[in-house]
Coordinates of N, CA, C and O and ligand atoms in Angstrom, one line a residue:
M28 N 54.6 63.1 105.7 CA 55.2 63.9 104.5 C 53.9 64.0 102.9 O 53.7 63.2 103.0
A29 N 54.7 64.5 102.5 CA 53.9 65.2 101.0 C 54.1 63.5 100.1 O 55.2 63.4 100.1
T30 N 53.0 63.2 99.7 CA 53.1 62.1 98.5 C 53.3 63.0 96.9 O 53.5 64.0 97.2
F31 N 53.8 62.1 95.9 CA 54.0 62.3 94.9 C 52.4 63.1 94.7 O 52.3 64.5 93.8
T32 N 50.9 62.8 94.5 CA 50.1 63.4 93.8 C 49.8 64.4 94.7 O 49.3 65.6 94.1
D33 N 49.9 64.5 96.3 CA 49.7 66.3 96.8 C 50.8 67.0 95.7 O 50.4 68.2 95.8
T34 N 51.5 66.4 95.8 CA 53.2 67.3 95.0 C 52.2 67.6 94.0 O 53.0 69.2 93.1
L35 N 52.0 66.5 93.1 CA 51.6 67.1 91.7 C 50.5 67.9 92.0 O 50.1 69.0 90.9
N36 N 50.0 67.9 92.9 CA 48.3 68.8 92.8 C 48.7 70.1 93.0 O 48.4 71.3 92.6
E37 N 49.9 70.2 94.2 CA 50.7 71.7 94.1 C 51.3 71.8 93.1 O 51.1 73.2 93.2
Q38 N 51.4 71.3 92.0 CA 52.0 71.9 90.9 C 51.5 72.4 89.9 O 51.5 73.6 88.9
V39 N 49.9 71.7 90.3 CA 48.8 72.7 89.6 C 48.5 73.8 89.8 O 48.8 74.8 88.6
R40 N 48.6 74.3 90.9 CA 48.6 75.8 91.0 C 49.5 76.7 90.9 O 49.5 77.7 90.0
H41 N 50.5 75.8 90.9 CA 51.5 76.7 89.9 C 51.9 77.0 88.4 O 52.0 78.7 88.6
E42 N 51.1 76.2 88.3 CA 51.2 76.2 86.5 C 49.7 77.2 86.4 O 50.0 78.3 85.4
F43 N 48.7 77.1 87.5 CA 47.3 78.3 86.9 C 48.2 79.7 87.8 O 47.6 81.0 86.8
A44 N 49.2 79.7 88.6 CA 49.4 81.2 89.0 C 50.7 81.5 88.2 O 50.4 82.7 87.8
A45 N 51.1 80.5 87.1 CA 52.3 81.0 85.8 C 51.2 81.8 84.7 O 51.9 82.6 84.4
S46 N 50.3 81.2 85.0 CA 49.3 81.1 83.7 C 48.7 83.0 84.0 O 48.8 83.8 83.1
Q47 N 48.0 83.0 85.4 CA 48.0 84.0 85.5 C 48.9 85.3 85.7 O 48.8 86.4 85.2
Q48 N 49.9 85.1 85.8 CA 51.4 85.8 85.7 C 51.7 86.1 84.0 O 51.7 87.5 84.0
Y49 N 51.0 85.2 83.3 CA 51.9 85.9 82.3 C 50.3 86.5 81.7 O 50.6 87.2 80.9
V50 N 48.9 86.5 82.0 CA 48.1 87.3 81.9 C 48.5 88.7 81.8 O 48.3 89.9 81.4
A51 N 48.7 88.9 83.1 CA 48.8 90.4 83.7 C 50.5 90.9 82.8 O 50.3 92.2 82.4
I52 N 51.1 89.4 82.4 CA 52.4 90.3 81.7 C 52.1 91.1 80.3 O 52.0 92.0 79.7
A53 N 50.9 90.0 79.4 CA 50.8 90.4 78.4 C 49.8 91.9 78.1 O 49.8 92.2 77.6
A54 N 49.1 91.8 79.5 CA 47.9 92.9 79.6 C 48.6 93.8 80.0 O 48.6 95.2 79.1
Y55 N 50.0 94.2 80.6 CA 51.1 95.4 80.6 C 51.8 95.5 79.4 O 51.5 96.7 78.7
Y56 N 51.9 94.6 78.4 CA 52.6 95.0 77.0 C 51.3 95.8 76.0 O 51.4 96.6 75.1
D57 N 50.3 95.3 76.2 CA 48.9 95.4 75.5 C 48.8 96.6 75.8 O 48.2 97.6 74.5
A58 N 48.7 97.2 76.7 CA 48.3 98.5 77.5 C 49.4 99.8 76.9 O 48.7 100.7 76.7
Q59 N 50.8 99.3 76.4 CA 51.5 99.9 75.9 C 51.1 99.9 74.5 O 52.2 100.2 73.6
S60 N 50.7 98.9 73.8 CA 50.3 99.0 72.4 C 51.8 98.2 71.6 O 51.8 98.2 70.9
L61 N 52.7 96.7 72.9 CA 53.2 96.5 72.2 C 52.8 94.8 71.7 O 52.7 94.1 72.4
R62 N 52.2 94.6 70.4 CA 50.9 93.8 70.2 C 51.7 92.4 70.4 O 50.8 91.3 70.5
Q63 N 53.3 92.4 69.8 CA 53.5 90.9 69.7 C 54.0 91.1 70.8 O 53.5 89.6 70.9
L64 N 54.7 91.5 71.7 CA 54.7 91.0 73.3 C 53.5 90.6 74.0 O 54.0 89.6 74.2
A65 N 52.3 91.1 73.5 CA 51.2 90.9 74.4 C 50.5 89.7 73.9 O 50.1 89.0 74.5
A66 N 50.5 89.6 72.9 CA 50.3 88.2 71.8 C 51.0 87.3 72.4 O 50.3 85.9 72.8
H67 N 52.7 87.1 72.3 CA 53.3 86.2 73.2 C 52.8 85.6 74.0 O 52.9 84.6 74.7
F68 N 52.4 86.7 75.7 CA 52.5 85.9 76.8 C 50.8 85.8 76.4 O 50.6 84.6 77.8
Y69 N 49.8 86.3 75.9 CA 48.8 85.7 76.1 C 48.9 84.3 75.5 O 48.1 83.0 76.3
R70 N 50.0 83.7 74.7 CA 50.3 82.3 74.4 C 50.6 81.7 75.3 O 50.2 80.6 75.6
Q71 N 51.5 82.2 75.8 CA 52.5 81.8 77.4 C 51.3 81.2 78.0 O 51.3 80.3 78.7
A72 N 50.4 82.2 78.5 CA 49.1 82.0 79.2 C 48.4 81.1 79.0 O 48.1 79.9 79.7
V73 N 48.0 80.7 77.9 CA 47.3 79.5 77.6 C 47.9 77.7 77.8 O 47.5 77.0 78.2
E74 N 49.0 78.2 77.5 CA 50.0 77.0 77.4 C 50.2 76.4 78.9 O 50.4 75.6 79.4
E75 N 50.4 77.2 79.7 CA 50.6 77.3 81.3 C 49.1 76.9 82.0 O 49.7 75.8 82.8
R76 N 47.9 77.0 81.6 CA 46.5 76.8 81.9 C 46.7 75.4 81.4 O 46.1 74.8 82.0
N77 N 47.3 75.0 80.0 CA 47.1 73.3 79.4 C 48.1 72.6 80.2 O 47.7 71.7 80.6
H78 N 49.3 72.8 80.5 CA 49.7 72.2 81.7 C 49.0 71.9 83.1 O 49.4 70.5 83.1
A79 N 48.6 73.0 83.6 CA 47.9 72.8 84.7 C 46.7 71.5 84.5 O 46.2 70.8 85.1
M80 N 45.7 71.6 83.1 CA 45.2 70.7 83.1 C 45.4 69.4 82.4 O 44.7 68.2 82.5
M81 N 46.8 69.2 82.3 CA 47.6 68.1 81.9 C 47.5 67.2 83.3 O 47.5 66.0 83.3
M82 N 47.7 67.8 83.9 CA 48.8 67.5 85.6 C 46.8 66.9 85.8 O 46.8 66.1 86.9
V83 N 46.1 68.0 85.8 CA 44.7 67.2 86.7 C 44.1 66.5 85.6 O 43.3 65.3 86.4
Q84 N 44.6 66.3 84.2 CA 44.2 64.7 83.6 C 44.4 63.7 84.3 O 43.9 62.7 84.6
Y85 N 45.5 63.6 84.5 CA 47.0 62.4 85.1 C 46.2 62.0 86.9 O 46.2 60.5 87.1
V86 N 46.0 63.6 87.3 CA 45.2 62.5 88.5 C 44.4 62.1 88.4 O 43.9 61.2 89.3
L87 N 43.1 62.4 88.1 CA 41.9 61.9 87.4 C 42.1 60.7 87.0 O 41.6 59.2 87.2
D88 N 43.1 60.3 86.0 CA 43.7 59.1 85.4 C 44.1 58.2 86.4 O 43.8 56.7 86.7
A89 N 44.5 58.8 87.6 CA 45.2 57.6 88.7 C 44.7 57.8 89.5 O 44.6 56.9 90.7
D90 N 43.1 57.5 89.3 CA 42.5 58.0 90.6 C 42.8 58.2 91.7 O 41.9 57.5 92.7
Q91 N 43.1 59.5 91.4 CA 43.4 60.3 93.0 C 42.3 61.0 93.2 O 41.8 61.7 92.1
E92 N 42.4 61.6 94.4 CA 41.7 63.2 94.5 C 42.4 64.6 93.7 O 43.6 64.5 94.3
V93 N 41.8 65.1 93.0 CA 41.9 66.4 92.3 C 41.7 67.4 93.2 O 40.5 67.6 93.8
V94 N 42.7 68.2 93.5 CA 42.2 69.7 94.2 C 42.7 71.0 93.3 O 43.5 71.1 92.6
I95 N 41.4 71.2 92.9 CA 42.2 72.8 92.2 C 41.7 73.6 93.3 O 41.0 74.0 94.0
P96 N 43.1 74.5 93.1 CA 43.6 75.4 94.1 C 42.5 76.5 93.4 O 42.6 77.6 92.9
G97 N 43.1 77.8 94.3 CA 42.9 78.9 94.5 C 44.4 79.5 94.4 O 45.5 79.0 94.3
I98 N 44.8 80.6 93.3 CA 46.5 81.4 93.5 C 46.2 82.6 93.9 O 45.3 83.1 94.0
D99 N 47.6 83.1 94.5 CA 47.8 84.7 94.6 C 47.9 85.2 93.1 O 47.8 84.7 92.6
A100 N 47.4 86.4 93.5 CA 47.8 87.4 93.1 C 48.7 88.1 92.2 O 50.4 87.8 92.8
P101 N 48.6 87.8 90.9 CA 49.9 88.0 89.5 C 51.0 89.4 90.5 O 50.1 90.2 90.7
Q102 N 51.7 89.2 90.4 CA 52.6 91.1 89.8 C 51.7 91.5 88.4 O 51.9 91.2 87.4
V103 N 51.5 93.1 88.5 CA 51.6 93.8 87.5 C 51.7 95.1 87.7 O 51.2 95.4 86.4
D104 N 52.4 95.7 88.4 CA 53.2 96.8 88.2 C 54.7 96.2 87.8 O 55.1 95.6 88.2
F105 N 55.3 97.0 86.9 CA 56.4 96.3 86.3 C 57.3 97.7 86.1 O 56.8 98.9 85.8
A106 N 58.6 98.0 86.9 CA 59.6 98.9 86.2 C 59.8 100.2 84.8 O 59.6 101.0 84.7
D107 N 59.9 98.8 84.4 CA 59.8 99.1 82.4 C 59.8 97.8 82.0 O 59.3 96.6 82.3
V108 N 60.2 98.4 80.7 CA 60.0 96.7 79.7 C 60.4 95.6 79.9 O 59.9 94.6 78.6
V109 N 61.5 95.5 79.9 CA 62.6 94.4 80.7 C 62.3 93.8 81.4 O 62.1 92.4 81.8
A110 N 61.8 94.3 82.8 CA 60.7 93.8 83.9 C 60.3 92.4 84.0 O 60.6 91.1 84.6
P111 N 59.0 92.6 83.1 CA 58.0 91.1 82.8 C 59.1 90.2 82.8 O 58.6 89.4 82.9
V112 N 59.5 90.2 81.5 CA 60.5 88.8 80.6 C 61.5 88.6 81.9 O 61.8 87.5 81.7
S113 N 62.1 89.5 82.6 CA 62.6 89.3 84.3 C 62.4 88.3 84.6 O 62.6 86.9 85.1
L114 N 61.0 88.5 85.1 CA 60.5 87.8 85.9 C 59.5 86.4 85.6 O 59.9 85.5 86.5
A115 N 59.3 86.8 84.1 CA 59.2 85.2 83.6 C 60.1 84.3 83.5 O 59.8 83.7 83.7
L116 N 61.5 84.8 83.5 CA 62.7 83.8 83.6 C 62.5 83.3 84.4 O 62.9 81.9 84.6
A117 N 62.3 84.2 85.4 CA 63.3 83.3 86.9 C 61.7 82.7 87.0 O 61.5 81.7 87.7
Q118 N 60.1 82.8 86.8 CA 59.6 82.1 87.5 C 59.9 80.6 85.9 O 59.6 79.6 87.2
E119 N 60.0 81.1 85.2 CA 60.4 79.2 84.3 C 61.9 78.6 85.3 O 61.3 77.3 85.1
K120 N 62.6 79.3 85.5 CA 64.1 78.5 86.0 C 62.9 77.6 87.8 O 63.7 76.3 88.4
R121 N 61.7 78.5 88.4 CA 61.4 78.2 89.4 C 60.9 77.1 89.5 O 60.7 75.5 89.7
V122 N 59.9 76.9 87.8 CA 59.2 75.6 87.8 C 60.1 74.8 87.4 O 59.3 73.7 87.8
T123 N 60.8 75.0 86.8 CA 61.8 73.3 85.7 C 62.5 73.3 87.2 O 62.5 71.6 87.2
E124 N 62.4 74.0 88.7 CA 63.5 73.2 89.6 C 62.1 72.3 90.3 O 62.4 71.0 90.8
Q125 N 61.1 73.1 90.5 CA 59.6 72.1 90.4 C 59.4 71.0 90.1 O 59.2 70.0 90.8
I126 N 59.7 71.2 88.6 CA 59.5 69.7 88.2 C 60.6 68.6 88.4 O 60.0 67.2 88.9
V127 N 61.4 68.9 88.5 CA 62.5 67.9 88.9 C 62.5 67.4 90.6 O 62.9 66.3 90.0
E128 N 62.3 68.3 90.9 CA 61.8 67.8 92.2 C 60.8 66.8 92.9 O 60.9 65.6 92.8
L129 N 60.0 67.3 91.7 CA 58.5 65.9 91.3 C 59.0 64.8 90.2 O 59.1 63.3 91.0
V130 N 60.2 64.7 90.2 CA 61.0 64.0 89.3 C 61.1 63.1 90.3 O 61.4 61.6 90.5
K131 N 62.3 63.3 90.9 CA 63.0 63.2 92.1 C 61.7 62.2 92.7 O 61.8 61.3 93.6
L132 N 60.9 62.9 93.4 CA 60.1 62.4 94.6 C 59.2 61.4 93.9 O 59.1 59.6 94.2
A133 N 59.0 61.2 92.2 CA 58.3 59.9 91.3 C 59.3 58.6 92.3 O 58.6 57.6 91.8
R134 N 60.8 58.7 91.9 CA 61.2 57.6 91.8 C 61.8 57.0 93.0 O 61.3 55.9 93.0
E135 N 61.9 57.7 94.1 CA 61.3 57.5 95.4 C 60.3 57.0 95.8 O 60.7 55.9 96.6
E136 N 59.6 56.9 95.7 CA 58.6 56.0 95.7 C 57.6 55.3 94.4 O 56.8 54.6 94.7
G137 N 58.4 55.0 93.4 CA 58.6 54.1 92.3 C 57.2 54.4 91.9 O 56.5 53.3 91.3
E138 N 57.0 55.2 91.5 CA 55.6 56.3 90.8 C 56.4 56.2 89.6 O 56.5 57.7 88.7
L139 N 57.0 55.0 88.4 CA 57.4 55.1 87.5 C 56.5 55.7 86.8 O 56.8 56.5 85.3
V140 N 55.3 55.6 86.4 CA 54.1 55.9 86.0 C 53.9 57.2 85.7 O 54.1 58.2 85.0
G141 N 54.3 57.9 87.0 CA 54.2 59.4 87.1 C 55.5 59.6 86.7 O 55.3 60.9 86.1
E142 N 56.6 59.4 86.6 CA 58.3 59.5 86.0 C 57.8 60.1 84.3 O 57.9 60.9 84.2
Q143 N 57.7 58.9 84.0 CA 57.1 59.1 82.8 C 56.4 60.4 82.0 O 56.6 60.6 81.1
F144 N 55.1 60.5 83.0 CA 54.2 61.8 82.4 C 55.2 63.0 82.4 O 55.0 63.6 81.7
L145 N 55.7 62.8 83.5 CA 56.5 64.6 83.5 C 57.8 64.5 82.7 O 58.4 65.7 82.7
H146 N 58.3 63.3 81.8 CA 59.2 63.5 81.0 C 59.0 64.5 79.8 O 59.8 65.8 79.4
W147 N 57.8 64.9 79.4 CA 57.5 65.8 78.7 C 57.6 67.5 79.6 O 57.8 67.9 78.4
F148 N 57.4 67.0 80.5 CA 57.5 68.7 81.2 C 59.1 69.1 80.9 O 59.0 70.2 80.9
L149 N 59.4 68.0 81.5 CA 61.2 68.2 81.3 C 61.9 68.4 80.2 O 62.5 70.3 80.2
Q150 N 61.6 68.0 79.4 CA 61.6 68.9 77.5 C 60.6 70.2 77.4 O 61.2 71.3 76.9
E151 N 59.9 70.8 77.6 CA 59.0 71.4 77.3 C 59.5 72.9 78.5 O 60.3 73.6 78.0
Q152 N 60.0 72.6 79.8 CA 61.0 73.6 80.1 C 62.3 73.8 79.8 O 62.3 74.7 79.6
R153 N 63.3 72.9 79.6 CA 64.1 73.1 78.8 C 63.8 74.3 77.6 O 64.6 75.3 77.4
E154 N 62.8 73.9 76.6 CA 62.5 74.5 75.4 C 62.1 76.6 76.2 O 62.6 77.2 75.8
E155 N 61.3 75.7 77.0 CA 60.1 77.2 77.4 C 61.8 78.1 78.0 O 61.5 79.5 78.4
L156 N 62.5 77.7 78.6 CA 63.9 78.2 79.3 C 65.1 78.9 78.2 O 65.0 80.1 78.0
A157 N 65.3 78.3 77.6 CA 65.9 78.4 75.9 C 65.3 79.7 75.2 O 65.6 80.7 75.1
S158 N 63.8 79.8 75.1 CA 63.0 80.8 74.4 C 63.1 82.3 75.7 O 63.5 83.4 74.9
M159 N 62.7 81.9 76.7 CA 62.5 82.8 77.7 C 64.0 83.2 78.0 O 63.9 84.9 77.9
T160 N 65.0 82.8 77.8 CA 66.3 83.9 77.6 C 66.4 84.7 76.8 O 67.1 85.6 76.1
E161 N 66.3 83.8 75.1 CA 66.4 84.1 74.1 C 65.5 86.0 74.3 O 66.4 87.1 73.6
L162 N 64.3 86.0 74.5 CA 63.3 86.9 74.7 C 63.9 87.9 75.7 O 63.9 89.6 75.4
L163 N 64.6 87.6 76.9 CA 65.0 88.9 77.6 C 66.7 89.5 76.9 O 66.7 90.5 77.0
S164 N 67.4 88.4 76.2 CA 68.6 89.7 75.3 C 68.1 90.2 74.7 O 68.2 91.5 74.7
V165 N 66.5 89.7 73.6 CA 66.0 90.8 72.7 C 65.7 91.9 73.5 O 66.0 93.3 72.7
V166 N 65.4 91.5 74.4 CA 64.2 92.8 75.2 C 65.1 93.8 75.8 O 65.8 95.4 75.6
E167 N 66.3 93.5 76.2 CA 67.3 93.9 76.7 C 68.5 94.6 76.1 O 68.3 96.4 76.1
R168 N 68.3 94.5 74.6 CA 69.3 94.7 73.8 C 67.9 96.3 72.9 O 68.5 97.1 72.5
G169 N 67.0 95.5 72.8 CA 65.9 96.4 72.1 C 64.9 97.5 73.1 O 64.4 97.8 72.3
R170 N 65.7 97.8 74.6 CA 64.9 97.9 75.0 C 64.6 99.8 74.4 O 63.5 101.1 74.6
D171 N 65.9 100.5 73.7 CA 65.3 101.9 72.9 C 64.6 101.7 71.4 O 64.8 102.7 71.4
N172 N 64.4 100.9 71.3 CA 64.1 100.5 69.6 C 63.1 99.4 70.1 O 63.3 98.2 69.6
L173 N 61.9 99.7 70.6 CA 60.9 98.1 71.0 C 60.1 98.4 69.4 O 59.7 96.9 69.4
L174 N 60.4 98.8 68.5 CA 59.6 98.5 66.9 C 60.5 97.0 66.9 O 60.0 95.9 66.1
Q175 N 61.9 97.7 67.0 CA 62.6 96.3 66.4 C 62.1 94.7 67.1 O 62.1 93.9 66.9
V176 N 61.8 95.2 68.8 CA 61.8 94.1 69.6 C 60.7 93.4 69.2 O 60.6 92.0 69.4
E177 N 59.3 94.1 68.6 CA 58.2 93.8 68.5 C 58.1 92.0 66.8 O 57.9 91.9 66.7
E178 N 59.9 93.1 65.8 CA 59.5 92.6 65.1 C 60.0 91.1 65.1 O 59.9 90.2 64.8
H179 N 61.0 91.6 65.9 CA 61.6 89.6 66.9 C 60.9 88.7 67.1 O 60.9 87.3 67.2
V180 N 60.1 89.4 68.2 CA 58.8 88.2 68.9 C 58.0 88.1 67.8 O 57.6 86.5 67.5
A181 N 57.5 88.2 66.6 CA 56.8 88.2 65.6 C 57.6 87.3 65.4 O 56.8 85.9 64.0
R182 N 58.6 87.1 64.8 CA 59.8 86.3 64.2 C 59.7 85.0 64.9 O 59.5 83.9 64.5
M183 N 59.5 85.1 66.6 CA 59.9 84.0 66.8 C 58.8 83.4 66.8 O 58.9 81.8 67.0
A184 N 57.5 84.0 67.3 CA 56.0 83.0 66.9 C 56.2 82.1 66.1 O 55.0 81.6 65.7
G185 N 56.8 82.2 65.0 CA 56.9 81.4 63.7 C 56.9 79.9 63.9 O 55.9 79.3 63.3
G186 N 58.0 79.8 64.4 CA 58.5 78.3 64.5 C 57.9 77.3 65.8 O 58.6 77.5 66.7
E187 N 56.4 77.6 65.6 CA 55.7 77.2 67.4 C 55.8 75.5 67.8 O 56.6 74.8 66.9
N188 N 56.0 75.8 69.1 CA 56.1 74.6 69.5 C 56.1 72.9 69.2 O 54.8 72.6 68.5
P189 N 57.2 72.6 68.6 CA 57.1 71.3 68.2 C 56.8 70.0 69.1 O 56.8 68.6 68.6
L190 N 57.0 70.1 70.2 CA 56.5 69.4 71.2 C 55.1 69.2 72.0 O 54.1 68.2 71.9
E191 N 53.9 70.1 70.9 CA 52.7 70.3 71.1 C 52.0 68.7 71.0 O 51.5 68.0 71.3
A192 N 52.6 67.8 69.5 CA 51.9 67.0 69.2 C 52.7 65.6 69.9 O 51.4 64.7 70.3
G193 N 53.1 65.6 71.3 CA 53.7 64.5 72.2 C 53.0 64.8 73.1 O 53.1 64.0 74.3
A194 N 52.3 65.8 73.6 CA 51.7 66.4 74.8 C 51.0 65.5 75.5 O 50.0 64.5 74.5
P195 N 50.7 65.4 76.9 CA 49.9 64.4 77.6 C 48.2 65.2 77.2 O 48.5 66.5 76.9
P196 N 47.3 64.1 77.7 CA 46.3 64.9 77.1 C 45.6 65.7 78.8 O 46.4 65.7 79.5
A197 N 45.2 66.7 78.3 CA 44.5 67.8 79.3 C 43.0 67.8 79.6 O 42.4 67.5 78.5
A198 N 42.9 68.2 80.9 CA 41.4 67.5 81.3 C 40.7 68.4 80.5 O 40.8 69.7 80.3
G199 N 39.5 68.3 79.8 CA 38.6 69.0 78.8 C 39.4 69.4 77.8 O 38.5 69.7 76.7
G200 N 40.2 68.8 77.6 CA 40.7 68.9 75.9 C 41.9 70.2 75.7 O 41.7 71.4 77.0
A201 N 43.1 70.0 75.3 CA 43.4 71.2 75.2 C 43.1 72.7 74.3 O 42.6 72.6 73.6
L202 N 43.4 74.0 75.1 CA 42.8 75.2 74.4 C 44.4 75.2 73.3 O 45.6 75.2 73.5
Ligands
FE2_12 FE1 54.0 75.2 82.7
FE2_13 FE1 56.0 77.6 81.7

């Protein structure tokens, strides 16, 4: 049976895969000169990479074996400008379920330190689901007026993540 540490190592792979997917989305927007959407996803890619490295640090601190994973290729072709955001929202929903399952596993195994570590990620997922849901409605509404979408995304970037301060340490330092 998979242990908490095995499953956390598996989650490192999901976070790196999310990071790579966001780089692909950012490049897709960048190629269309949608600079604000591109910047938003480049930033999200770095955040996902940081999540992976926070989990790596946790496994190191717990004196367990770290397994740095290979990852599958991300999706790089999209039907229209809305599709990448739909994909991103689906990805965030999936990650939220994965984190919830990890919390349940931590509880089952009496890994209370691990459970406490994951609380920050639960909060982070709540915030990312909310902001990605907002972005999807903005892009859907503005698909025929992308300059308006760009302005909205530029404004969203202003109130950056209040959770950063309480974030767990990342291996090698957060970027
Ligand atoms: Fe993440
Ligand atoms: Fe995320």
